[in-house]
PDB file of C-alpha atoms in Angstrom:
ATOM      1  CA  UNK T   1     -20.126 -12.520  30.441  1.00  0.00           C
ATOM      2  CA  UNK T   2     -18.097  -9.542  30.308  1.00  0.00           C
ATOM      3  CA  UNK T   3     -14.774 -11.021  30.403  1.00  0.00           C
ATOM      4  CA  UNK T   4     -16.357 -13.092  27.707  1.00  0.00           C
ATOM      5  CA  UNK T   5     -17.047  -9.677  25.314  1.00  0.00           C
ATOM      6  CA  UNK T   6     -13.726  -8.523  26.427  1.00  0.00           C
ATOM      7  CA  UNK T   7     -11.926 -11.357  24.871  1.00  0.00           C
ATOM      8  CA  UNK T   8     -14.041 -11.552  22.061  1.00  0.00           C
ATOM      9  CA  UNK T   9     -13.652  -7.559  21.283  1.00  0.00           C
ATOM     10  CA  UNK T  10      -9.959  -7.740  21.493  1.00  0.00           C
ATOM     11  CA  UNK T  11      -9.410 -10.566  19.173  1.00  0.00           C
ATOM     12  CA  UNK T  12     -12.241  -9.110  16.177  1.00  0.00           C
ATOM     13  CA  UNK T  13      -9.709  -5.494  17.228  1.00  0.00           C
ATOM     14  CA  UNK T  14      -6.840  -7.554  16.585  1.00  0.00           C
ATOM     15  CA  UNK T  15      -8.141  -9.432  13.146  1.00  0.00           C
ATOM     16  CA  UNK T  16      -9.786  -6.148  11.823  1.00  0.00           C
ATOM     17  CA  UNK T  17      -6.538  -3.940  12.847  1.00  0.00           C
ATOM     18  CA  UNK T  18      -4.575  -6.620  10.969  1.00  0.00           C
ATOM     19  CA  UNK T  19      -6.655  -7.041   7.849  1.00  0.00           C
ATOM     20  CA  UNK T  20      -6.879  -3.461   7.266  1.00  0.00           C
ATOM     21  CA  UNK T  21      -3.539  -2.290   7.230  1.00  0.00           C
ATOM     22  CA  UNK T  22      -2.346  -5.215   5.243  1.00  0.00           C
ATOM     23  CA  UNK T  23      -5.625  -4.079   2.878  1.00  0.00           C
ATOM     24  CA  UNK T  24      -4.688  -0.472   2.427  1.00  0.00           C
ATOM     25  CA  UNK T  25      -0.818  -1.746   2.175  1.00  0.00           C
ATOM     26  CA  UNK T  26      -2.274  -3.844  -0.535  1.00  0.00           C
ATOM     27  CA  UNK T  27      -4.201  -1.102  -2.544  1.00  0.00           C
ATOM     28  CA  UNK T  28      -1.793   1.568  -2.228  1.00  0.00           C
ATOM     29  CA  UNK T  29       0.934  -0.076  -3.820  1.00  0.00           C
ATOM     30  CA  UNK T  30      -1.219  -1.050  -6.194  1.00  0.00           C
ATOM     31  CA  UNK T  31      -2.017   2.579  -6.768  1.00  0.00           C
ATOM     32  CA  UNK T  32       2.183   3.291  -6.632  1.00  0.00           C
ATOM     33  CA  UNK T  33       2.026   4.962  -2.928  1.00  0.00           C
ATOM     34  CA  UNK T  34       0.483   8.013  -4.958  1.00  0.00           C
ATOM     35  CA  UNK T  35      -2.025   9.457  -2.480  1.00  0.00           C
ATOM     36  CA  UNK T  36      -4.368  10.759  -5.918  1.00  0.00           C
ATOM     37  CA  UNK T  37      -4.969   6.964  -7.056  1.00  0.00           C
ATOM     38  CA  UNK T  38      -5.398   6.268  -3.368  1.00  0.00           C
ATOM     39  CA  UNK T  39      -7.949   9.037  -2.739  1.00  0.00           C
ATOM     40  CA  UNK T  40      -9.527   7.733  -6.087  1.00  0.00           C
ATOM     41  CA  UNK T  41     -10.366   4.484  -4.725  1.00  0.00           C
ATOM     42  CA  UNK T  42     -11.602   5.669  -1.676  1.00  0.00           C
ATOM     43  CA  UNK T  43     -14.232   7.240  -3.736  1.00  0.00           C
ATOM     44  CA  UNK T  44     -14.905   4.086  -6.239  1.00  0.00           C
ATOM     45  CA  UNK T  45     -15.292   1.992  -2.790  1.00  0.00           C
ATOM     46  CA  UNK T  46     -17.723   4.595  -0.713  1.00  0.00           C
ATOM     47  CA  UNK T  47     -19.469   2.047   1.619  1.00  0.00           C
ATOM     48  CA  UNK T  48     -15.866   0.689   2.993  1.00  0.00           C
ATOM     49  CA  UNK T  49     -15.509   4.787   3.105  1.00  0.00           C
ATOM     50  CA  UNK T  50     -18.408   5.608   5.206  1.00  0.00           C
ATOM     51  CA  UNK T  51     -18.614   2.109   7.214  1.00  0.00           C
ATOM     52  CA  UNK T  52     -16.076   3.328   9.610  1.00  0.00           C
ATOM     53  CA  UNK T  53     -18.410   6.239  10.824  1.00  0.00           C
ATOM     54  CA  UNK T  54     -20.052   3.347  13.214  1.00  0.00           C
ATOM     55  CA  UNK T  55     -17.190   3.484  14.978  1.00  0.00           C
ATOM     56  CA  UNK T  56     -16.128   7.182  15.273  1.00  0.00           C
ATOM     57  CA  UNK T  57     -19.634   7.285  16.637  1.00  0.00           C
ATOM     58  CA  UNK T  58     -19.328   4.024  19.268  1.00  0.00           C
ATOM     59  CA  UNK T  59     -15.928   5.572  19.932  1.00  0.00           C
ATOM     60  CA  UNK T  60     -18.060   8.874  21.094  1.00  0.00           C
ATOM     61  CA  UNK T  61     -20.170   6.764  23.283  1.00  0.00           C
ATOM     62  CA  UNK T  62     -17.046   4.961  24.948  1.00  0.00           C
ATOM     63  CA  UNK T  63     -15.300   8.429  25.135  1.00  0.00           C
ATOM     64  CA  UNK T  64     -17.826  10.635  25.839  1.00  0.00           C
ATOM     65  CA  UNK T  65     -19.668   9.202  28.855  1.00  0.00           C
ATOM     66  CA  UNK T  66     -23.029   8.877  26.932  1.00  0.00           C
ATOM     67  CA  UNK T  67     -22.962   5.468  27.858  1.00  0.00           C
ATOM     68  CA  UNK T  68     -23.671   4.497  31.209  1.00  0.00           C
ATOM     69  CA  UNK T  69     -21.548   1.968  33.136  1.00  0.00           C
ATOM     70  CA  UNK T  70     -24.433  -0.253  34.044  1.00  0.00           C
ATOM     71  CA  UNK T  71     -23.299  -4.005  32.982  1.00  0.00           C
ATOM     72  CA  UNK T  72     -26.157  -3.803  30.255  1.00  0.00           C
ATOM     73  CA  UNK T  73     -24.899  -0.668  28.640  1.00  0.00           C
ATOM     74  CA  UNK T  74     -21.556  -2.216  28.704  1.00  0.00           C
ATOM     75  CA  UNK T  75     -22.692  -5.385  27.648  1.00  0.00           C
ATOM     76  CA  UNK T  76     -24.497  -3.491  24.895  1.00  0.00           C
ATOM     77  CA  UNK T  77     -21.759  -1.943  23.783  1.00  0.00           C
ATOM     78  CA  UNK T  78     -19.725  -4.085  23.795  1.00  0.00           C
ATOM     79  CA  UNK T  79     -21.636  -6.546  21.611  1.00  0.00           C
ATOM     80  CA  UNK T  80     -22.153  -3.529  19.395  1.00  0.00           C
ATOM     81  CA  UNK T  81     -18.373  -2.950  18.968  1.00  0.00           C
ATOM     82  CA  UNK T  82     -17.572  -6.769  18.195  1.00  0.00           C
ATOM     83  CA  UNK T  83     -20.279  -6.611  15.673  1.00  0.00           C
ATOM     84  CA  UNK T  84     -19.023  -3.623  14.323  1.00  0.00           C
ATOM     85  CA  UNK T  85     -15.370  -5.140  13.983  1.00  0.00           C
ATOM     86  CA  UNK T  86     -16.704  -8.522  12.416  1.00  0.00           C
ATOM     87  CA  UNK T  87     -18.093  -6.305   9.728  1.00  0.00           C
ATOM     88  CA  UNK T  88     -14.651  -4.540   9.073  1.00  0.00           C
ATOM     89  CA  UNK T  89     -12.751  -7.807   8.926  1.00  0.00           C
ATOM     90  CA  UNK T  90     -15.359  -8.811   6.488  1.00  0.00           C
ATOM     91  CA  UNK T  91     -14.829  -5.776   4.327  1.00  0.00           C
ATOM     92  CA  UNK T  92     -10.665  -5.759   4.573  1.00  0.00           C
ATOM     93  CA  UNK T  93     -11.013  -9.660   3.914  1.00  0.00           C
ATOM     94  CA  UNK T  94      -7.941 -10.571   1.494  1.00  0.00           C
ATOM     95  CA  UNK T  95      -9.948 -10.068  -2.168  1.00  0.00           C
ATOM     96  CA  UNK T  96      -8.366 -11.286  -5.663  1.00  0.00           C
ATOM     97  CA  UNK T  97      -6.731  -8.485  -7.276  1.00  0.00           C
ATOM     98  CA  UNK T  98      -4.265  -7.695 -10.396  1.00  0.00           C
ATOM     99  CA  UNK T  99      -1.448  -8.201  -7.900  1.00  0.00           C
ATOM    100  CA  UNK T 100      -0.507  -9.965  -5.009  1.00  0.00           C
ATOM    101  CA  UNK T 101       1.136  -7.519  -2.433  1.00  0.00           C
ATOM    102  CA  UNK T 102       4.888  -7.510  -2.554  1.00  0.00           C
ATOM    103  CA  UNK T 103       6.413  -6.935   0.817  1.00  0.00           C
ATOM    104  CA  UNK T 104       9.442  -4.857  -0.291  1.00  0.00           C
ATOM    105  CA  UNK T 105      11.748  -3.290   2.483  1.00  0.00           C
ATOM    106  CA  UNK T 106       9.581  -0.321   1.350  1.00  0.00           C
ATOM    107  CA  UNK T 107       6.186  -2.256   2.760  1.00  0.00           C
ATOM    108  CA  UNK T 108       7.901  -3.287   6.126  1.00  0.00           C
ATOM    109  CA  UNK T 109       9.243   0.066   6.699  1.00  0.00           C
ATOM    110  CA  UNK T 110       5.821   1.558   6.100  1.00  0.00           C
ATOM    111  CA  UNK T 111       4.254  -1.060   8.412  1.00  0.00           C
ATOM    112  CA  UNK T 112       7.048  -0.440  11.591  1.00  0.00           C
ATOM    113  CA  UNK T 113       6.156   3.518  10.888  1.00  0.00           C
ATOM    114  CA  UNK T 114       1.970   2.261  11.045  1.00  0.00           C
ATOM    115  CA  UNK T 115       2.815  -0.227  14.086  1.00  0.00           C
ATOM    116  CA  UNK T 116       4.454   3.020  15.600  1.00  0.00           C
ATOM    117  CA  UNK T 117       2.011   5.242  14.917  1.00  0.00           C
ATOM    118  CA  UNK T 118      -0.980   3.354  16.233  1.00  0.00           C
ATOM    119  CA  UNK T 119       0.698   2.513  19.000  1.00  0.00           C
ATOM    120  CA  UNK T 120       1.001   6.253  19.982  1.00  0.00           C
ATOM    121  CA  UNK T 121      -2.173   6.964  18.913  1.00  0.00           C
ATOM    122  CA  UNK T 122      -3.411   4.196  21.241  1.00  0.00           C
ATOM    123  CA  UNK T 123      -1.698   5.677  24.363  1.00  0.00           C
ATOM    124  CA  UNK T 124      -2.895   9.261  23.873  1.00  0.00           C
ATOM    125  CA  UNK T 125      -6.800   7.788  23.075  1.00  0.00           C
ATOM    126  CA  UNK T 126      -6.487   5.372  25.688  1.00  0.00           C
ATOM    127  CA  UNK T 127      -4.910   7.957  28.292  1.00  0.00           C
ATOM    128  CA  UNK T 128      -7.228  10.991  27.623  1.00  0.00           C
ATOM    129  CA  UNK T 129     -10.626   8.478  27.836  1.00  0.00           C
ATOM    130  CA  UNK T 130      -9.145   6.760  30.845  1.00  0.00           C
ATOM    131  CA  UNK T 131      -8.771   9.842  32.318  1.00  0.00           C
ATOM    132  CA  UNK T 132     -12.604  10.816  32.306  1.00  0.00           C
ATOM    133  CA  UNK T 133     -14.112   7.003  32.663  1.00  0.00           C
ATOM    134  CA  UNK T 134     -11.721   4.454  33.636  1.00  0.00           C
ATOM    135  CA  UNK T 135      -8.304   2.731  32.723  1.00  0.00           C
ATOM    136  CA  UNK T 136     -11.023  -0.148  31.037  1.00  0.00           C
ATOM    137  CA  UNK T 137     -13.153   2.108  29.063  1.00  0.00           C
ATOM    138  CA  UNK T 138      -9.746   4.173  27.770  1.00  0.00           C
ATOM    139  CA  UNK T 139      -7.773   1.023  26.347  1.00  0.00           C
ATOM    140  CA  UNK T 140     -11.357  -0.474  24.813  1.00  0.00           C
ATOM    141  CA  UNK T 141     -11.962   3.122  23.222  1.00  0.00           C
ATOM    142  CA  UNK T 142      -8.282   2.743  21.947  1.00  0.00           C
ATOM    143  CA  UNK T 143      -8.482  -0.478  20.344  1.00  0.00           C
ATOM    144  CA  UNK T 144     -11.853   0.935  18.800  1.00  0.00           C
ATOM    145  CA  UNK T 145     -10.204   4.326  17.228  1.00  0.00           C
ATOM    146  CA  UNK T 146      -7.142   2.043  16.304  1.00  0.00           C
ATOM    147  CA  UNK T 147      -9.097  -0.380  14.152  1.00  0.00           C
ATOM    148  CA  UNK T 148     -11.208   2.439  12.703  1.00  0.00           C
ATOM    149  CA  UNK T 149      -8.518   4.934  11.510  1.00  0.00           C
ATOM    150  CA  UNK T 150      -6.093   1.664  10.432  1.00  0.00           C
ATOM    151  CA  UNK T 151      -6.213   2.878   6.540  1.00  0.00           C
ATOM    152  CA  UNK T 152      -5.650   6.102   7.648  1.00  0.00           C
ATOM    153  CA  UNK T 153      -2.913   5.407   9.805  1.00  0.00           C
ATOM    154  CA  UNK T 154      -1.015   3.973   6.755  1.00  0.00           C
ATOM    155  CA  UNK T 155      -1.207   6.311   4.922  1.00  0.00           C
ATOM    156  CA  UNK T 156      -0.114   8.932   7.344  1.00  0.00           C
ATOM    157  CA  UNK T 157       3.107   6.767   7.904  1.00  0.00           C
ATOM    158  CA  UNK T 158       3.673   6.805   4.523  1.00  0.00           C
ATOM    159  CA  UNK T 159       3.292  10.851   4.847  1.00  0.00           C
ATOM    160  CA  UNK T 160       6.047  10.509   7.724  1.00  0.00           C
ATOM    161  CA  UNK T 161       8.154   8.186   5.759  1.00  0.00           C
ATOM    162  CA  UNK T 162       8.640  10.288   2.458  1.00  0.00           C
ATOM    163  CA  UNK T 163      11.602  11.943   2.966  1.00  0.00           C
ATOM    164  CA  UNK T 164      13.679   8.545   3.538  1.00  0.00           C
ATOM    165  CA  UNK T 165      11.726   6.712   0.884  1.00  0.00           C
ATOM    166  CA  UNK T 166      12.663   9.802  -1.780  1.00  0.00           C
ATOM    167  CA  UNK T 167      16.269   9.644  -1.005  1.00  0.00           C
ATOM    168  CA  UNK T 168      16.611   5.689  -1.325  1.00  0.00           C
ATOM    169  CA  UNK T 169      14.671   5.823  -4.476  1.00  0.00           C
ATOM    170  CA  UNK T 170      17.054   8.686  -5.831  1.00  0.00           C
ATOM    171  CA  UNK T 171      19.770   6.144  -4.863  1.00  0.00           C
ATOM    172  CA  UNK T 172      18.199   3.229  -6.717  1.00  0.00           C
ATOM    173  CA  UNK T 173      17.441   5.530  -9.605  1.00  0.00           C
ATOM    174  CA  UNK T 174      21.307   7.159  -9.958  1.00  0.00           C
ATOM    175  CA  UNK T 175      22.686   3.363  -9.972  1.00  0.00           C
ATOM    176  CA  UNK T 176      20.090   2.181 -12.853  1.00  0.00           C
ATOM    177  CA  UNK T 177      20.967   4.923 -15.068  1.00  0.00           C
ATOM    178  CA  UNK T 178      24.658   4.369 -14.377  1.00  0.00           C
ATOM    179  CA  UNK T 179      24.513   0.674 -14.955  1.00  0.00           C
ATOM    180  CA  UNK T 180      22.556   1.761 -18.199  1.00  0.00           C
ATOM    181  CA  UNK T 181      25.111   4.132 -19.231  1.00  0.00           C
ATOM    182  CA  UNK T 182      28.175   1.554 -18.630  1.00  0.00           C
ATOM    183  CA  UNK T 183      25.954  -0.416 -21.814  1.00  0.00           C
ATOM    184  CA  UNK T 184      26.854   2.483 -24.754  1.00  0.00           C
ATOM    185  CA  UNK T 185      25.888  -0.092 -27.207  1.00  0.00           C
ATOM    186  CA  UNK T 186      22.344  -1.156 -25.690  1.00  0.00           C
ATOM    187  CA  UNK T 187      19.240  -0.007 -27.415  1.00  0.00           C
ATOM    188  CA  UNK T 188      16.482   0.759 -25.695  1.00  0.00           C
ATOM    189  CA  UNK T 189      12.835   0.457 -27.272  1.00  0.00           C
ATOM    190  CA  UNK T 190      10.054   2.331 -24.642  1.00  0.00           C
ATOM    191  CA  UNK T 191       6.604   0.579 -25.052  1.00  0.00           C
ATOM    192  CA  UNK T 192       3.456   2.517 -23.744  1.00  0.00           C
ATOM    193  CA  UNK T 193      -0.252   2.897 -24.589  1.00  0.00           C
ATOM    194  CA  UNK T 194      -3.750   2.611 -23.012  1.00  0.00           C
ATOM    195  CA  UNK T 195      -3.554  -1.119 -23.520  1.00  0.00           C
ATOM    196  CA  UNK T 196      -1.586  -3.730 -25.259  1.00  0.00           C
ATOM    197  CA  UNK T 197       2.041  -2.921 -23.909  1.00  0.00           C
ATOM    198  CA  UNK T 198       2.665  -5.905 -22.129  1.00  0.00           C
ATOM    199  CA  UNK T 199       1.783  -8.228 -25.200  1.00  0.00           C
ATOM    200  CA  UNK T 200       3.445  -6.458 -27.506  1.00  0.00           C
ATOM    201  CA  UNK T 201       6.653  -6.404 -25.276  1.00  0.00           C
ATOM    202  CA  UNK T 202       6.543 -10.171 -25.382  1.00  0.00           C
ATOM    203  CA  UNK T 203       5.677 -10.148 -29.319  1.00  0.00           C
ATOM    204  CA  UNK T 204       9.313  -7.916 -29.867  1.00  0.00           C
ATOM    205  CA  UNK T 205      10.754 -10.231 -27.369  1.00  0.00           C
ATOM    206  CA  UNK T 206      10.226 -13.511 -29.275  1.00  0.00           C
ATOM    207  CA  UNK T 207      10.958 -11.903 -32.433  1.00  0.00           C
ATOM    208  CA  UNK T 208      13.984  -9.743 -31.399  1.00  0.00           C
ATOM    209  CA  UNK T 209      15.411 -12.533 -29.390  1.00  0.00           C
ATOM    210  CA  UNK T 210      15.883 -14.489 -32.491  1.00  0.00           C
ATOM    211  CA  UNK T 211      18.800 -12.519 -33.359  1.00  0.00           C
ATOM    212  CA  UNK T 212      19.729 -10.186 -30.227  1.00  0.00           C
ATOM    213  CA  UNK T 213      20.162 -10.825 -26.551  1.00  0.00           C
ATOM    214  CA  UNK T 214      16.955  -9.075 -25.282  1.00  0.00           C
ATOM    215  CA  UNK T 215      16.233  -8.060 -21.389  1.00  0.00           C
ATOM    216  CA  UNK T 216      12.637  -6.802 -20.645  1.00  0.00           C
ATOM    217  CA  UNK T 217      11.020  -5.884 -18.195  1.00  0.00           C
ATOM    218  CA  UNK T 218       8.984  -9.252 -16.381  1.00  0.00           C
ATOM    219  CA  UNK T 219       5.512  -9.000 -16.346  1.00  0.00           C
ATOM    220  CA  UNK T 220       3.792  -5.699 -16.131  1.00  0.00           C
ATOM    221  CA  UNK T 221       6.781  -4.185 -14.284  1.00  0.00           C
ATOM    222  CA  UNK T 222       6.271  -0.457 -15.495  1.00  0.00           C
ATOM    223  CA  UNK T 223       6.435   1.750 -12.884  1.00  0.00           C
ATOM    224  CA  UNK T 224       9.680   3.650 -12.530  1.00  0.00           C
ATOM    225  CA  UNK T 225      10.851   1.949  -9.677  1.00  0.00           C
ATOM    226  CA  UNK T 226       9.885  -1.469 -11.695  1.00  0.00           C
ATOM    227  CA  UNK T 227      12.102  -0.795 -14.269  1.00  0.00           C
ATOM    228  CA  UNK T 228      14.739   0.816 -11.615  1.00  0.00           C
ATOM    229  CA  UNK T 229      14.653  -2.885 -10.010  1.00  0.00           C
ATOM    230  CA  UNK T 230      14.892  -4.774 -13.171  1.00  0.00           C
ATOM    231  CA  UNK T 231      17.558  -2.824 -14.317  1.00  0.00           C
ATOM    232  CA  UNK T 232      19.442  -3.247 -11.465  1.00  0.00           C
ATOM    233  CA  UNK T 233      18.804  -6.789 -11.079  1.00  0.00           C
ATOM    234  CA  UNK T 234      18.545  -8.577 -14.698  1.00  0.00           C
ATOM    235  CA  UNK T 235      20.613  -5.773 -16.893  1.00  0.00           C
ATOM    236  CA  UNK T 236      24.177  -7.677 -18.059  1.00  0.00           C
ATOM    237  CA  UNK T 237      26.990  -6.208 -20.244  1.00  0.00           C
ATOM    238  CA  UNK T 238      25.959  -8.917 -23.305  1.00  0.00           C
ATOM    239  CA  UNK T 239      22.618  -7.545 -23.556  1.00  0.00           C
ATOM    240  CA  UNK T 240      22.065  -5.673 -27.138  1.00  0.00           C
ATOM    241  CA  UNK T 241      17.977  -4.981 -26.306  1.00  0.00           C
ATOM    242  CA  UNK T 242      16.343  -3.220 -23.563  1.00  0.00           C
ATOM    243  CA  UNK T 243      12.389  -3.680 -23.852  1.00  0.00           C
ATOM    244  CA  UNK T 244      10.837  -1.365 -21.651  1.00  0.00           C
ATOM    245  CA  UNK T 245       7.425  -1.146 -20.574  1.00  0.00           C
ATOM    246  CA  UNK T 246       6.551   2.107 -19.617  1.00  0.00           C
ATOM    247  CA  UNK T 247       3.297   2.405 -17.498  1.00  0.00           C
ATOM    248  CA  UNK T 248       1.204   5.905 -17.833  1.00  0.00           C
ATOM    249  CA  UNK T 249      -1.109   6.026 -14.588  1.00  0.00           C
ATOM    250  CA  UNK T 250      -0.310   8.837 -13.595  1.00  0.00           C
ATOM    251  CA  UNK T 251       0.364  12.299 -15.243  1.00  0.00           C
ATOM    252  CA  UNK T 252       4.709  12.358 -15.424  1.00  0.00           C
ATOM    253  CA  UNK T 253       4.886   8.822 -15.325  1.00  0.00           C
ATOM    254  CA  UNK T 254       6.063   8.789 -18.529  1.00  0.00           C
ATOM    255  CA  UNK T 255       8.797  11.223 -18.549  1.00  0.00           C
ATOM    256  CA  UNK T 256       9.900   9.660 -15.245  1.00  0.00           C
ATOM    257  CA  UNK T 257      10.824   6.805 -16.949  1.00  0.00           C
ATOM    258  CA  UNK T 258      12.259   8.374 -20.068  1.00  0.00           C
ATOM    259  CA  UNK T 259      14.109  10.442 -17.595  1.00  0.00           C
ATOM    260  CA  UNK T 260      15.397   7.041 -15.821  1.00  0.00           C
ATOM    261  CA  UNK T 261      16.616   5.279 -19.450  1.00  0.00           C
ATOM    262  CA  UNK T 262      16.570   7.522 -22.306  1.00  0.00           C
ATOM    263  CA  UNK T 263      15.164   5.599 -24.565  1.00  0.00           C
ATOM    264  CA  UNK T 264      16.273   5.291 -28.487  1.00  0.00           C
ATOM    265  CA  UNK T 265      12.428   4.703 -29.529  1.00  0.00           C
TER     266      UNK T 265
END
């Protein structure tokens, strides 16, 4: 019965530590890595907030040697923890959303820093509780803390991933504005609002492309780095028309962009 729970607590660790990092992946580049959006939906989503208390607290119990190491109590909590888990895979379950996620290099560099992290956050949980009640109870009280702090952990790789992601977007930016510049005779028309810019970018587009080679930016693509990448990707020396869709989430956002291709209205 016990090796039964143990396989069964390992696998809903495995499912829930999966589903929520590819979750908060998910949602934070939805919210454009900014940690203000993130924090935002944190509070907009409160019970997926506070659900992960239950495990803080059954990671006190493992940790803390409130639990006694009769076979009930560990049978106890053990079904407690799987139960626990079943109900975080259900929350982190892939949802429809505006998006799909987009695993850029960006994405798998931020999951190798999260695989790295929780791995080291693992060892130290899973050496300091083994220490006080036993190799088994550290490396279950690991996989618990894991699986509870995954959105967390992303984030905090992100934190640790900054600098290099800052310099490689400078990089990306500095070669879209001098691929812009090489274009003298491009215009380029900025489109923003609360609502409406991406249908009015393909309205100028059909009517503008009568007469004009037109590049746009695809879909809602109107993030800086959006525009960086369709620059950089789609912009051609016989293009006449840049249509730009500029997206204002975020206080700057705008004069990001303008900063990135000057626009000529």
């Amino acid at each position: 019965m016990i090796i039964l729970l143990f396989v069964l607590f390992f696998l809903a660790a495995g499912v829930s530590l999966v589903l929520g990092i590819r979750h908060t992946l998910h949602m934070f580049q939805l919210n454009s890595y900014q940690y203000q959006a993130q924090g935002r939906y944190f509070k907009t989503h409160l019970f997926q907030t506070v659900y992960p208390v239950i495990g803080l607290v059954l990671f006190g119990v493992m940790a803390g040697g409130l639990a006694s190491t009769s076979v009930a109590a560990t049978t106890m909590i053990g079904i407690l923890a799987i139960c626990y888990m079943a109900g975080l895979a259900f929350l982190y379950r892939p949802k429809k959303a505006k998006k799909k996620l987009v695993i850029t290099a960006r994405v798998k560099r931020l999951i190798l820093t999260t695989v790295i992290v929780a791995l080291l956050v693992s060892i130290l949980s899973a050496v300091l509780v083994g220490a006080a009640r036993g190799s088994w109870w550290g490396v279950l009280a690991a996989a618990l803390l894991v699986t509870t702090l995954s959105p967390y952990l992303v984030l905090l790789g992100n934190l640790i991933n900054k600098p290099v992601e800052k310099g490689i977007n400078r990089w990306y930016i500095n070669d879209a504005r001098r691929m812009l510049k090489s274009c003298p005779n491009l215009k380029i028309i900025g489109i923003t609002g609360s609502f409406g810019k991406t249908s009015v970018k393909y309205y100028l587009h059909t009517l503008l492309s009568a007469g004009f080679d037109v590049l746009m930016t695809p879909e809602s693509y109107n993030t800086p780095m959006g525009v960086v990448k369709t620059v950089r990707g789609s912009l051609k020396a016989t293009h006449e028309i840049f249509l730009c869709e500029m997206g204002a989430r975020h206080v700057g956002d705008i004069k990001e962009i303008c900063d990135i291709v000057d626009p000529h209205m």
